[in-house]
mmCIF file of C-alpha atoms in Angstrom:
data_model
loop_
_atom_site.group_PDB
_atom_site.id
_atom_site.type_symbol
_atom_site.label_atom_id
_atom_site.label_comp_id
_atom_site.label_asym_id
_atom_site.label_seq_id
_atom_site.Cartn_x
_atom_site.Cartn_y
_atom_site.Cartn_z
ATOM 1 C CA MET A 1 -74.346 65.690 -118.830
ATOM 2 C CA PRO A 2 -71.121 63.727 -118.062
ATOM 3 C CA LEU A 3 -72.673 62.731 -114.731
ATOM 4 C CA LEU A 4 -75.771 61.484 -116.546
ATOM 5 C CA ILE A 5 -73.737 59.412 -119.014
ATOM 6 C CA LEU A 6 -71.628 57.977 -116.190
ATOM 7 C CA LEU A 7 -74.635 56.848 -114.172
ATOM 8 C CA MET A 8 -76.846 55.486 -116.949
ATOM 9 C CA PRO A 9 -75.401 51.934 -116.636
ATOM 10 C CA LEU A 10 -76.503 51.994 -112.995
ATOM 11 C CA ALA A 11 -80.003 53.002 -114.039
ATOM 12 C CA ALA A 12 -80.147 50.115 -116.488
ATOM 13 C CA ALA A 13 -78.955 47.614 -113.909
ATOM 14 C CA GLY A 14 -81.085 48.812 -110.996
ATOM 15 C CA GLN A 15 -84.418 47.136 -110.346
ATOM 16 C CA SER A 16 -86.853 47.159 -107.416
ATOM 17 C CA LEU A 17 -85.716 44.762 -104.685
ATOM 18 C CA ASP A 18 -87.976 43.172 -102.067
ATOM 19 C CA GLY A 19 -87.267 42.779 -98.370
ATOM 20 C CA ASN A 20 -88.716 43.387 -94.936
ATOM 21 C CA ARG A 21 -87.746 46.183 -92.578
ATOM 22 C CA GLN A 22 -86.489 43.912 -89.796
ATOM 23 C CA ALA A 23 -84.021 42.233 -92.119
ATOM 24 C CA VAL A 24 -82.914 45.639 -93.375
ATOM 25 C CA ALA A 25 -82.259 46.838 -89.829
ATOM 26 C CA GLN A 26 -80.190 43.744 -88.991
ATOM 27 C CA GLN A 27 -78.078 44.119 -92.120
ATOM 28 C CA LEU A 28 -77.408 47.777 -91.381
ATOM 29 C CA LEU A 29 -76.512 47.114 -87.736
ATOM 30 C CA HIS A 30 -74.405 44.008 -88.380
ATOM 31 C CA PRO A 31 -73.053 44.240 -91.928
ATOM 32 C CA THR A 32 -70.372 41.912 -93.237
ATOM 33 C CA THR A 33 -67.274 43.696 -94.510
ATOM 34 C CA GLY A 34 -66.942 43.443 -98.274
ATOM 35 C CA GLN A 35 -70.217 41.549 -98.687
ATOM 36 C CA ALA A 36 -73.196 43.031 -100.541
ATOM 37 C CA ALA A 37 -76.394 43.219 -98.477
ATOM 38 C CA ASP A 38 -79.934 43.314 -99.890
ATOM 39 C CA LEU A 39 -81.563 46.290 -98.126
ATOM 40 C CA GLY A 40 -85.015 45.803 -99.612
ATOM 41 C CA TYR A 41 -84.897 49.113 -101.452
ATOM 42 C CA GLY A 42 -81.379 48.612 -102.852
ATOM 43 C CA VAL A 43 -77.972 47.031 -102.281
ATOM 44 C CA GLY A 44 -75.378 48.071 -99.676
ATOM 45 C CA LEU A 45 -71.666 47.281 -99.322
ATOM 46 C CA ARG A 46 -69.487 48.207 -96.329
ATOM 47 C CA ASP A 47 -65.670 48.418 -96.556
ATOM 48 C CA ARG A 48 -63.102 47.707 -93.826
ATOM 49 C CA ASP A 49 -63.168 51.305 -92.593
ATOM 50 C CA GLY A 50 -66.927 51.163 -92.019
ATOM 51 C CA ARG A 51 -67.898 53.292 -95.012
ATOM 52 C CA MET A 52 -71.153 52.241 -96.668
ATOM 53 C CA LEU A 53 -71.811 52.273 -100.423
ATOM 54 C CA MET A 54 -75.491 51.967 -101.398
ATOM 55 C CA LEU A 55 -77.229 51.641 -104.758
ATOM 56 C CA LYS A 56 -80.984 52.230 -104.885
ATOM 57 C CA ALA A 57 -83.338 51.960 -107.834
ATOM 58 C CA GLY A 58 -87.081 52.014 -108.276
ATOM 59 C CA VAL A 59 -90.184 53.096 -110.143
ATOM 60 C CA GLN A 60 -92.810 55.455 -108.750
ATOM 61 C CA PRO A 61 -96.013 56.931 -110.140
ATOM 62 C CA ALA A 62 -95.575 60.379 -111.658
ATOM 63 C CA GLY A 63 -97.332 62.143 -108.770
ATOM 64 C CA ALA A 64 -94.867 60.744 -106.230
ATOM 65 C CA SER A 65 -92.118 62.894 -107.729
ATOM 66 C CA GLN A 66 -93.808 65.979 -106.286
ATOM 67 C CA ARG A 67 -92.420 65.089 -102.861
ATOM 68 C CA ALA A 68 -88.867 64.522 -104.009
ATOM 69 C CA ASP A 69 -88.438 67.299 -106.514
ATOM 70 C CA ALA A 70 -89.676 70.617 -105.168
ATOM 71 C CA LEU A 71 -88.443 72.817 -108.003
ATOM 72 C CA LEU A 72 -90.266 71.139 -110.901
ATOM 73 C CA ALA A 73 -93.955 70.217 -110.856
ATOM 74 C CA PHE A 74 -95.422 67.666 -113.241
ATOM 75 C CA PRO A 75 -99.186 67.260 -113.850
ATOM 76 C CA VAL A 76 -100.608 64.990 -111.157
ATOM 77 C CA THR A 77 -103.315 63.864 -113.572
ATOM 78 C CA ASP A 78 -100.733 62.329 -115.911
ATOM 79 C CA ALA A 79 -100.615 58.605 -115.128
ATOM 80 C CA GLY A 80 -96.953 58.257 -115.980
ATOM 81 C CA SER A 81 -93.987 56.932 -114.034
ATOM 82 C CA VAL A 82 -90.638 58.069 -112.642
ATOM 83 C CA ARG A 83 -87.631 55.732 -112.802
ATOM 84 C CA SER A 84 -84.717 56.658 -110.563
ATOM 85 C CA THR A 85 -81.312 55.289 -109.607
ATOM 86 C CA ASP A 86 -79.271 56.704 -106.705
ATOM 87 C CA LEU A 87 -75.718 56.001 -105.557
ATOM 88 C CA GLN A 88 -74.749 56.939 -101.983
ATOM 89 C CA TYR A 89 -71.358 56.720 -100.279
ATOM 90 C CA GLY A 90 -70.505 57.525 -96.671
ATOM 91 C CA LEU A 91 -67.179 59.329 -96.314
ATOM 92 C CA ASP A 92 -67.442 59.086 -92.524
ATOM 93 C CA PRO A 93 -70.213 58.326 -90.004
ATOM 94 C CA HIS A 94 -71.727 61.793 -90.536
ATOM 95 C CA LEU A 95 -70.891 62.856 -94.109
ATOM 96 C CA GLN A 96 -72.485 61.223 -97.157
ATOM 97 C CA ILE A 97 -72.237 62.066 -100.851
ATOM 98 C CA HIS A 98 -74.815 61.003 -103.384
ATOM 99 C CA ALA A 99 -75.502 61.093 -107.110
ATOM 100 C CA GLY A 100 -78.560 60.038 -109.048
ATOM 101 C CA VAL A 101 -80.419 60.023 -112.331
ATOM 102 C CA SER A 102 -84.152 59.971 -113.024
ATOM 103 C CA GLU A 103 -86.485 59.734 -115.996
ATOM 104 C CA HIS A 104 -90.038 61.057 -115.964
ATOM 105 C CA ASN A 105 -92.291 59.470 -118.599
ATOM 106 C CA GLY A 106 -95.854 60.705 -119.006
ATOM 107 C CA MET A 107 -98.813 59.087 -120.714
ATOM 108 C CA SER A 108 -99.732 62.338 -122.469
ATOM 109 C CA PRO A 109 -97.846 63.886 -125.427
ATOM 110 C CA SER A 110 -95.579 65.645 -122.922
ATOM 111 C CA PRO A 111 -91.888 64.853 -123.506
ATOM 112 C CA ARG A 112 -89.901 62.669 -121.136
ATOM 113 C CA VAL A 113 -87.718 64.621 -118.709
ATOM 114 C CA VAL A 114 -84.297 63.218 -117.769
ATOM 115 C CA GLY A 115 -82.669 64.591 -114.623
ATOM 116 C CA SER A 116 -79.397 64.233 -112.738
ATOM 117 C CA GLU A 117 -78.310 65.399 -109.286
ATOM 118 C CA ILE A 118 -75.160 65.317 -107.167
ATOM 119 C CA GLY A 119 -74.759 66.509 -103.592
ATOM 120 C CA ALA A 120 -73.715 65.852 -100.002
ATOM 121 C CA THR A 121 -75.518 65.423 -96.661
ATOM 122 C CA TYR A 122 -74.169 65.976 -93.145
ATOM 123 C CA ASN A 123 -76.073 63.977 -90.521
ATOM 124 C CA LEU A 124 -75.762 64.386 -86.758
ATOM 125 C CA GLY A 125 -78.559 61.998 -85.901
ATOM 126 C CA ARG A 126 -81.292 64.344 -84.793
ATOM 127 C CA TYR A 127 -80.251 67.048 -87.271
ATOM 128 C CA SER A 128 -79.202 66.763 -90.896
ATOM 129 C CA VAL A 129 -78.494 69.250 -93.672
ATOM 130 C CA GLY A 130 -77.685 68.722 -97.336
ATOM 131 C CA VAL A 131 -76.905 70.634 -100.524
ATOM 132 C CA SER A 132 -77.062 69.513 -104.139
ATOM 133 C CA VAL A 133 -77.014 70.719 -107.726
ATOM 134 C CA GLY A 134 -79.232 69.266 -110.407
ATOM 135 C CA ALA A 135 -80.237 69.570 -114.030
ATOM 136 C CA ASP A 136 -83.189 68.411 -116.130
ATOM 137 C CA SER A 137 -83.624 68.242 -119.879
ATOM 138 C CA THR A 138 -85.993 66.958 -122.571
ATOM 139 C CA PRO A 139 -83.817 65.032 -125.040
ATOM 140 C CA ASP A 140 -86.807 64.205 -127.263
ATOM 141 C CA GLN A 141 -87.202 67.872 -128.207
ATOM 142 C CA ARG A 142 -84.568 67.609 -130.918
ATOM 143 C CA LEU A 143 -87.351 65.953 -132.960
ATOM 144 C CA PRO A 144 -89.919 68.137 -134.759
ATOM 145 C CA ARG A 145 -92.909 69.086 -132.624
ATOM 146 C CA VAL A 146 -96.191 68.072 -134.249
ATOM 147 C CA LEU A 147 -98.361 70.003 -131.798
ATOM 148 C CA PRO A 148 -96.245 72.741 -130.186
ATOM 149 C CA GLY A 149 -97.638 73.900 -126.877
ATOM 150 C CA ALA A 150 -100.410 71.283 -126.897
ATOM 151 C CA THR A 151 -99.922 69.879 -123.409
ATOM 152 C CA PRO A 152 -98.550 71.495 -120.229
ATOM 153 C CA GLY A 153 -95.503 69.439 -119.316
ATOM 154 C CA VAL A 154 -93.550 71.039 -116.458
ATOM 155 C CA ASN A 155 -94.663 73.799 -114.080
ATOM 156 C CA GLY A 156 -97.626 74.432 -116.359
ATOM 157 C CA LEU A 157 -95.235 75.295 -119.206
ATOM 158 C CA PRO A 158 -95.955 73.460 -122.489
ATOM 159 C CA ASP A 159 -92.594 74.354 -124.071
ATOM 160 C CA PHE A 160 -90.173 73.273 -121.319
ATOM 161 C CA ASP A 161 -86.657 72.610 -122.612
ATOM 162 C CA SER A 162 -84.253 72.325 -119.652
ATOM 163 C CA SER A 163 -83.487 73.577 -116.149
ATOM 164 C CA ALA A 164 -80.662 73.843 -113.611
ATOM 165 C CA GLN A 165 -81.052 74.297 -109.882
ATOM 166 C CA LEU A 166 -79.300 74.545 -106.528
ATOM 167 C CA ASN A 167 -81.033 72.802 -103.619
ATOM 168 C CA ALA A 168 -80.669 72.884 -99.835
ATOM 169 C CA ARG A 169 -82.470 70.549 -97.450
ATOM 170 C CA GLY A 170 -82.632 70.156 -93.694
ATOM 171 C CA ARG A 171 -84.370 67.843 -91.251
ATOM 172 C CA VAL A 172 -84.993 67.893 -87.511
ATOM 173 C CA ALA A 173 -86.113 64.704 -85.793
ATOM 174 C CA VAL A 174 -88.797 65.194 -83.148
ATOM 175 C CA GLY A 175 -88.952 62.107 -81.005
ATOM 176 C CA GLY A 176 -88.381 58.658 -82.422
ATOM 177 C CA HIS A 177 -91.113 58.643 -85.062
ATOM 178 C CA SER A 178 -91.603 62.276 -86.115
ATOM 179 C CA GLY A 179 -89.669 64.913 -87.982
ATOM 180 C CA ILE A 180 -89.736 68.297 -89.702
ATOM 181 C CA ASP A 181 -88.260 68.823 -93.165
ATOM 182 C CA LEU A 182 -87.298 72.161 -94.725
ATOM 183 C CA GLY A 183 -86.060 72.787 -98.256
ATOM 184 C CA ALA A 184 -85.176 75.636 -100.581
ATOM 185 C CA SER A 185 -84.276 75.692 -104.275
ATOM 186 C CA VAL A 186 -83.247 78.338 -106.775
ATOM 187 C CA GLY A 187 -82.874 77.712 -110.464
ATOM 188 C CA ARG A 188 -83.510 78.702 -114.034
ATOM 189 C CA ILE A 189 -85.932 77.177 -116.536
ATOM 190 C CA ARG A 190 -85.292 77.462 -120.276
ATOM 191 C CA LEU A 191 -88.071 77.249 -122.840
ATOM 192 C CA LEU A 192 -87.956 76.090 -126.436
ATOM 193 C CA PRO A 193 -87.410 78.765 -129.099
ATOM 194 C CA GLY A 194 -90.645 80.169 -130.467
ATOM 195 C CA ASN A 195 -92.633 79.160 -127.384
ATOM 196 C CA GLU A 196 -96.149 80.511 -126.901
ATOM 197 C CA LEU A 197 -95.178 82.444 -123.784
ATOM 198 C CA GLY A 198 -92.653 84.520 -125.729
ATOM 199 C CA ILE A 199 -89.979 84.225 -123.001
ATOM 200 C CA ASN A 200 -86.605 82.491 -123.350
ATOM 201 C CA SER A 201 -86.084 81.604 -119.673
ATOM 202 C CA LEU A 202 -87.546 82.059 -116.209
ATOM 203 C CA ASP A 203 -85.960 82.286 -112.784
ATOM 204 C CA GLN A 204 -87.664 80.095 -110.209
ATOM 205 C CA LYS A 205 -87.554 79.738 -106.438
ATOM 206 C CA ALA A 206 -89.192 77.079 -104.298
ATOM 207 C CA LEU A 207 -89.678 76.487 -100.571
ATOM 208 C CA THR A 208 -90.850 73.236 -99.005
ATOM 209 C CA PHE A 209 -92.123 72.446 -95.515
ATOM 210 C CA GLY A 210 -92.880 68.899 -94.484
ATOM 211 C CA VAL A 211 -93.879 67.085 -91.293
ATOM 212 C CA ASP A 212 -94.150 63.374 -90.656
ATOM 213 C CA HIS A 213 -95.327 61.210 -87.793
ATOM 214 C CA GLY A 214 -95.042 57.475 -88.193
ATOM 215 C CA PRO A 215 -96.746 56.430 -91.446
ATOM 216 C CA LEU A 216 -98.380 59.857 -91.981
ATOM 217 C CA SER A 217 -96.600 62.730 -93.733
ATOM 218 C CA GLY A 218 -97.577 66.073 -95.215
ATOM 219 C CA THR A 219 -95.770 68.478 -97.547
ATOM 220 C CA LEU A 220 -96.373 72.116 -98.457
ATOM 221 C CA VAL A 221 -94.523 73.452 -101.533
ATOM 222 C CA GLY A 222 -94.464 77.079 -102.641
ATOM 223 C CA ARG A 223 -93.065 78.168 -106.019
ATOM 224 C CA THR A 224 -92.569 81.435 -107.824
ATOM 225 C CA MET A 225 -91.476 82.091 -111.424
ATOM 226 C CA GLN A 226 -90.607 85.290 -113.255
ATOM 227 C CA PRO A 227 -88.922 86.176 -116.566
ATOM 228 C CA THR A 228 -85.128 86.196 -116.368
ATOM 229 C CA LEU A 229 -84.935 89.526 -118.191
ATOM 230 C CA PRO A 230 -87.649 92.098 -117.373
ATOM 231 C CA GLY A 231 -89.394 93.883 -120.149
ATOM 232 C CA GLY A 232 -91.741 92.957 -122.977
ATOM 233 C CA TYR A 233 -95.418 92.313 -122.463
ATOM 234 C CA TYR A 234 -95.070 90.559 -119.110
ATOM 235 C CA GLY A 235 -92.546 93.013 -117.639
ATOM 236 C CA ASP A 236 -91.759 92.064 -114.038
ATOM 237 C CA LYS A 237 -94.784 89.815 -113.609
ATOM 238 C CA ARG A 238 -94.481 86.778 -111.355
ATOM 239 C CA TRP A 239 -96.424 83.525 -111.213
ATOM 240 C CA SER A 240 -96.731 81.914 -107.772
ATOM 241 C CA SER A 241 -98.400 78.745 -106.548
ATOM 242 C CA ILE A 242 -98.719 76.497 -103.501
ATOM 243 C CA ASP A 243 -99.113 72.696 -103.545
ATOM 244 C CA LEU A 244 -100.328 70.634 -100.586
ATOM 245 C CA GLY A 245 -100.111 66.859 -100.216
ATOM 246 C CA VAL A 246 -100.697 64.275 -97.474
ATOM 247 C CA THR A 247 -99.435 60.681 -97.748
ATOM 248 C CA LEU A 248 -100.294 57.641 -95.626
ATOM 249 C CA ARG A 249 -97.973 54.626 -95.814
ATOM 250 C CA LEU A 250 -100.002 51.438 -95.471
ATOM 251 C CA PRO A 251 -98.835 48.216 -93.738
ATOM 252 C CA TRP A 252 -98.905 46.225 -97.006
ATOM 253 C CA GLN A 253 -96.226 48.331 -98.792
ATOM 254 C CA GLY A 254 -98.820 50.682 -100.256
ATOM 255 C CA GLU A 255 -99.198 54.467 -100.186
ATOM 256 C CA LEU A 256 -102.323 56.616 -100.338
ATOM 257 C CA SER A 257 -101.815 60.284 -101.280
ATOM 258 C CA ILE A 258 -104.380 63.084 -101.147
ATOM 259 C CA GLY A 259 -103.747 66.704 -102.024
ATOM 260 C CA ALA A 260 -104.112 69.550 -104.475
ATOM 261 C CA GLN A 261 -101.744 71.012 -107.042
ATOM 262 C CA ASN A 262 -101.956 74.812 -107.293
ATOM 263 C CA LEU A 263 -104.099 74.956 -104.174
ATOM 264 C CA TRP A 264 -103.430 78.702 -104.341
ATOM 265 C CA SER A 265 -101.941 80.577 -107.271
ATOM 266 C CA SER A 266 -101.468 84.097 -108.566
ATOM 267 C CA GLY A 267 -102.226 85.248 -112.080
ATOM 268 C CA THR A 268 -104.652 83.660 -114.523
ATOM 269 C CA SER A 269 -104.412 80.818 -117.006
ATOM 270 C CA VAL A 270 -106.417 82.540 -119.751
ATOM 271 C CA PRO A 271 -104.746 83.542 -123.062
ATOM 272 C CA THR A 272 -103.316 87.043 -123.267
ATOM 273 C CA PRO A 273 -102.283 89.173 -126.290
ATOM 274 C CA ALA A 274 -98.748 87.775 -125.854
ATOM 275 C CA GLY A 275 -99.907 84.168 -125.603
ATOM 276 C CA PRO A 276 -101.181 81.862 -122.807
ATOM 277 C CA GLU A 277 -99.766 82.175 -119.319
ATOM 278 C CA PRO A 278 -98.531 79.118 -117.369
ATOM 279 C CA ASP A 279 -101.361 76.749 -116.491
ATOM 280 C CA GLN A 280 -102.059 77.213 -112.755
ATOM 281 C CA SER A 281 -105.490 75.641 -112.512
ATOM 282 C CA ARG A 282 -106.255 73.989 -109.164
ATOM 283 C CA THR A 283 -106.071 70.189 -109.457
ATOM 284 C CA PRO A 284 -107.207 67.989 -106.522
ATOM 285 C CA TYR A 285 -105.966 64.408 -106.635
ATOM 286 C CA VAL A 286 -106.151 61.036 -104.891
ATOM 287 C CA GLN A 287 -103.405 58.536 -105.727
ATOM 288 C CA TYR A 288 -102.615 54.996 -104.631
ATOM 289 C CA HIS A 289 -99.220 53.357 -105.114
ATOM 290 C CA GLN A 290 -98.407 49.707 -104.417
ATOM 291 C CA ASP A 291 -94.875 48.284 -104.220
ATOM 292 C CA LEU A 292 -94.698 44.821 -105.755
#
């Protein structure tokens, strides 16, 4: 929470910045010491020792967050938006620390989800690895709920309250225009008191596998959830799912995404004597995003 409060002024100040990739490359290769450079997707500043400080901000459609946040899954059919602000600082040519905040706003009655993350990345050019810790919460839930459990909000859970997670990511470059991304996350999800599932919290694990070649990229995300404390009606039951998405970056700063949420899942989404299980219905989608 202190990290979130500290970075909120950056989120308010950050806006989407325009620019072309050639200009970005020139500014990164030949930066001026102490002078801010417009990088197209943010602002960069290099000090006398060659360390780069970058501030990035932007708005994406809600479905785009599936690629960036493997642990939490929001409904792809919700035409909402995700605002994010990230601060990056290079300690040396290979080590970079970063911190960021995000806000997911849906069009449905689902609550907004505010997240924060801090971590570090070690980059050797062809190989890179990073670790981070993050947290998400629904600050609007302190207000009375008119329709409790009416709309699945996060991971098919209508009564999501907050979560905390530890993330690890790695990337291997294959040639000049291709790469393989691997990720793993472990965390805990807390539900609102009196939720329909009858469980206070769930442990969750997620694995991601992604490949990209030029403007084309694909991501496979697998998740599993189970009650933190065994026992009760559900006992040691687990809910698992796999998401698949393919994205094509278009020459005019647009993106076309095709995929399916819960392409495969275990368990059922029908009500049980203890209440409804997490919604794991298969949801195909086609999304288009245009940067202005």
